[in-house]
Short mmCIF file of C-alpha atoms in Angstrom, two decimals:
data_model
loop_
_atom_site.label_atom_id
_atom_site.label_comp_id
_atom_site.label_asym_id
_atom_site.label_seq_id
_atom_site.Cartn_x
_atom_site.Cartn_y
_atom_site.Cartn_z
CA MET A 1 -4.76 11.32 -12.75
CA LEU A 2 -5.06 14.78 -13.31
CA LYS A 3 -1.80 16.91 -13.49
CA PRO A 4 -1.14 18.94 -10.55
CA GLU A 5 -1.69 22.02 -12.04
CA ILE A 6 -5.22 21.21 -13.39
CA LEU A 7 -8.02 22.30 -10.95
CA ASP A 8 -9.88 19.22 -9.53
CA PRO A 9 -13.10 20.61 -8.46
CA GLN A 10 -14.64 16.66 -7.51
CA GLY A 11 -11.00 16.34 -5.23
CA GLN A 12 -11.76 19.76 -3.44
CA ALA A 13 -15.47 18.60 -2.87
CA VAL A 14 -14.16 15.73 -1.04
CA GLN A 15 -11.77 17.01 0.40
CA ARG A 16 -14.11 19.99 2.05
CA ALA A 17 -16.45 16.88 3.22
CA LEU A 18 -14.01 14.97 5.00
CA PRO A 19 -13.87 16.93 8.25
CA ARG A 20 -17.47 16.65 8.61
CA LEU A 21 -17.23 13.17 8.45
CA GLY A 22 -15.00 12.92 11.10
CA PHE A 23 -11.59 12.48 9.02
CA GLU A 24 -9.02 14.77 10.07
CA GLY A 25 -5.67 15.34 8.70
CA ILE A 26 -6.09 14.95 5.12
CA SER A 27 -4.47 17.57 3.20
CA ASP A 28 -5.42 16.96 -0.33
CA VAL A 29 -7.35 14.96 -2.24
CA ARG A 30 -6.99 14.27 -6.30
CA GLN A 31 -9.58 12.70 -7.99
CA GLY A 32 -8.63 10.04 -10.84
CA LYS A 33 -9.46 7.12 -13.07
CA ARG A 34 -8.29 3.80 -13.19
CA PHE A 35 -8.30 1.21 -16.34
CA GLU A 36 -7.73 -2.51 -15.22
CA LEU A 37 -6.69 -4.35 -18.29
CA GLU A 38 -6.26 -8.28 -18.73
CA VAL A 39 -3.87 -9.65 -20.89
CA ASP A 40 -3.96 -12.68 -22.84
CA GLY A 41 -0.35 -14.53 -22.10
CA PRO A 42 2.70 -13.43 -20.46
CA VAL A 43 3.37 -9.57 -19.55
CA ASP A 44 6.72 -9.34 -20.94
CA ASP A 45 8.66 -5.95 -22.01
CA ALA A 46 6.65 -5.79 -25.45
CA ALA A 47 3.41 -6.38 -23.74
CA LEU A 48 4.40 -4.00 -21.42
CA ALA A 49 5.14 -1.34 -24.30
CA ARG A 50 1.80 -2.13 -26.39
CA ILE A 51 -0.09 -1.22 -23.13
CA HIS A 52 2.04 2.21 -22.53
CA ASP A 53 1.16 3.09 -26.09
CA LEU A 54 -2.57 2.28 -25.76
CA ALA A 55 -2.87 4.27 -22.59
CA GLU A 56 -1.09 7.08 -23.97
CA SER A 57 -2.81 7.17 -27.14
CA PHE A 58 -6.19 6.25 -26.18
CA LEU A 59 -7.06 6.05 -22.41
CA ALA A 60 -5.49 9.08 -21.25
CA ASN A 61 -5.69 12.41 -22.17
CA THR A 62 -1.77 13.40 -21.72
CA VAL A 63 -2.56 17.16 -21.91
CA ILE A 64 -4.24 17.25 -18.64
CA GLU A 65 -3.78 13.54 -17.34
CA ASP A 66 -0.34 11.45 -15.91
CA PHE A 67 -0.40 7.72 -15.99
CA THR A 68 1.02 4.84 -14.86
CA VAL A 69 1.08 1.33 -15.94
CA ARG A 70 1.69 -1.15 -13.80
CA VAL A 71 1.33 -5.00 -13.37
CA GLU A 72 -0.50 -6.71 -10.50
CA SER A 73 -1.27 -10.46 -9.94
CA ASP A 74 -4.34 -11.87 -9.67
CA ASP A 75 -3.44 -12.61 -6.15
CA ALA A 76 -2.78 -9.14 -5.41
CA VAL A 77 -5.70 -7.92 -6.98
CA ALA A 78 -7.91 -10.74 -5.02
CA GLU A 79 -6.13 -9.18 -1.56
CA ALA A 80 -7.05 -5.23 -2.47
CA VAL A 81 -10.28 -5.97 -2.72
CA LYS A 82 -11.14 -7.78 0.54
#
């Protein structure tokens, strides 16, 4: 996600459009990106540390973006997609 102090024109455009589409009560919208990584083997502390390093050095522009690394089971991902 963009850091809070970074202007987010896409999020602002979505926020302005929501009332016209009948969605009230949304005070802010921030646009972001998501990477899903499938890991071979168990996701232990060492694997999480490597993924965090990958995100920090390659996937995120840490000057303007914050990032979060989290683990989801295949079941949780399948449920979220429904």
